[in-house]
Amino acid sequence: MAPTTSSAAPSTGAGAIHDSAYRRAIALDIRELTRRLNASLGGTLVSALAGSSDSKSSHRWAKATGPQPRPETIKRLVFAYEQWQKVAEAEGEHVARVWFIGANPWLGYDTPVNAIREGRLPEVATAAQALVDDTFSG
């Protein structure tokens, strides 16, 4: 079930970035979303965060005639794209790329890629929001 937003929801700032990133993530076809993640992070990282042991999986999911990812994989891909959008909008694509692969104090110095693969989505969302809100002190 999608979260609801009240009419009192902020229209600017971090809340708007989060809402906008979520809306864009769920509006995309999974193949297009995967293509965008592949272009931003590279297929190997996308396959890894999705939980695949095959580094070429994300390229196959992105093809129109490719296999459909499993529901749990789709959940990770959509979530990763949402976090990518939030961080890239706030800090730029270079910082977003580094954020996904760097040791993160909010994740016990694990990387967001590993944490997403392990299903630690609330922790990753908190870490991304901390960066966006500029409270990224660990």
XYZ file of C-alpha atoms in Angstrom:
138
model
C 0.000 0.000 0.000
C 1.421 3.381 -0.997
C 1.857 5.981 1.701
C -0.669 8.769 1.656
C 0.182 12.419 1.698
C -1.889 15.043 3.421
C -2.623 18.468 2.010
C -0.278 19.811 4.690
C 2.691 17.950 3.211
C 5.655 20.186 2.439
C 5.999 21.306 -1.159
C 9.691 22.141 -0.878
C 12.678 20.778 0.948
C 13.546 17.226 1.961
C 9.925 16.038 2.209
C 9.253 17.137 -1.348
C 12.428 15.448 -2.588
C 11.396 12.187 -0.916
C 7.831 12.335 -2.275
C 9.033 13.276 -5.746
C 11.641 10.488 -5.790
C 9.068 7.928 -4.681
C 6.538 9.025 -7.290
C 9.119 8.849 -10.057
C 10.309 5.423 -8.959
C 6.874 3.826 -8.926
C 5.795 5.502 -12.170
C 8.498 3.809 -14.239
C 8.285 0.426 -15.894
C 10.752 -1.907 -14.161
C 12.764 -2.296 -17.379
C 13.172 1.462 -17.780
C 13.969 1.863 -14.096
C 16.641 -0.842 -14.389
C 18.106 0.827 -17.501
C 18.398 4.088 -15.585
C 20.035 2.430 -12.595
C 22.432 0.607 -14.928
C 23.367 3.917 -16.557
C 23.900 5.591 -13.185
C 25.556 2.852 -11.128
C 26.643 0.223 -13.622
C 25.140 -3.200 -14.190
C 27.381 -5.029 -11.742
C 26.329 -2.845 -8.786
C 22.674 -2.958 -9.813
C 22.755 -6.748 -10.021
C 24.493 -6.879 -6.628
C 22.044 -4.603 -4.811
C 19.154 -6.536 -6.368
C 20.497 -9.721 -4.808
C 21.699 -11.462 -7.954
C 24.948 -13.413 -7.992
C 25.103 -12.952 -11.785
C 26.625 -9.556 -12.614
C 24.825 -9.504 -15.990
C 21.304 -9.965 -14.564
C 20.443 -6.278 -14.529
C 21.262 -5.970 -18.225
C 18.873 -8.827 -19.001
C 16.101 -7.312 -16.830
C 16.492 -4.029 -18.721
C 15.851 -5.630 -22.129
C 12.311 -5.536 -23.505
C 12.512 -9.282 -24.189
C 14.431 -10.105 -21.026
C 13.198 -12.070 -18.021
C 10.945 -10.398 -15.480
C 12.723 -9.882 -12.139
C 11.217 -11.605 -9.100
C 8.975 -9.499 -6.824
C 11.661 -9.162 -4.129
C 14.152 -8.053 -6.778
C 11.689 -5.479 -8.108
C 11.222 -4.156 -4.566
C 14.987 -3.652 -4.194
C 15.323 -2.041 -7.631
C 12.475 0.414 -7.051
C 13.816 1.253 -3.606
C 17.360 1.763 -4.946
C 16.095 4.047 -7.700
C 14.132 6.104 -5.184
C 17.235 6.528 -3.005
C 19.330 7.349 -6.089
C 16.876 10.095 -7.028
C 16.853 11.582 -3.522
C 20.629 11.670 -3.139
C 21.378 12.753 -6.720
C 18.875 15.622 -6.529
C 20.305 16.875 -3.261
C 24.016 16.279 -3.861
C 24.589 15.498 -7.543
C 25.171 12.261 -9.411
C 28.859 11.920 -8.499
C 28.090 12.114 -4.767
C 25.171 9.711 -5.225
C 27.427 7.157 -6.934
C 30.026 7.429 -4.174
C 27.294 7.244 -1.522
C 26.020 3.910 -2.871
C 29.451 2.248 -2.767
C 31.058 3.975 0.206
C 31.231 2.864 3.827
C 28.360 4.581 5.599
C 28.346 5.334 9.345
C 24.529 5.150 9.409
C 24.824 1.552 8.175
C 27.531 0.413 10.582
C 30.140 1.308 7.926
C 28.577 -1.067 5.426
C 27.696 0.191 1.944
C 24.163 1.048 0.802
C 24.585 -1.541 -2.000
C 25.178 -4.316 0.550
C 22.453 -3.070 2.883
C 19.871 -2.997 0.074
C 20.867 -6.511 -1.004
C 20.411 -7.675 2.605
C 16.947 -6.068 2.778
C 17.900 -3.389 5.304
C 15.748 -0.858 3.478
C 14.634 1.273 6.457
C 18.269 1.754 7.483
C 19.257 2.770 3.952
C 16.332 5.192 3.721
C 17.443 6.759 7.008
C 21.027 7.062 5.763
C 19.909 8.674 2.495
C 17.620 11.085 4.326
C 20.445 12.006 6.715
C 22.582 12.982 3.737
C 19.746 14.932 2.123
C 18.942 16.709 5.419
C 22.646 17.412 6.007
C 22.626 15.470 9.291
C 25.119 12.954 7.941
C 27.431 13.025 10.972
C 27.070 9.316 11.753
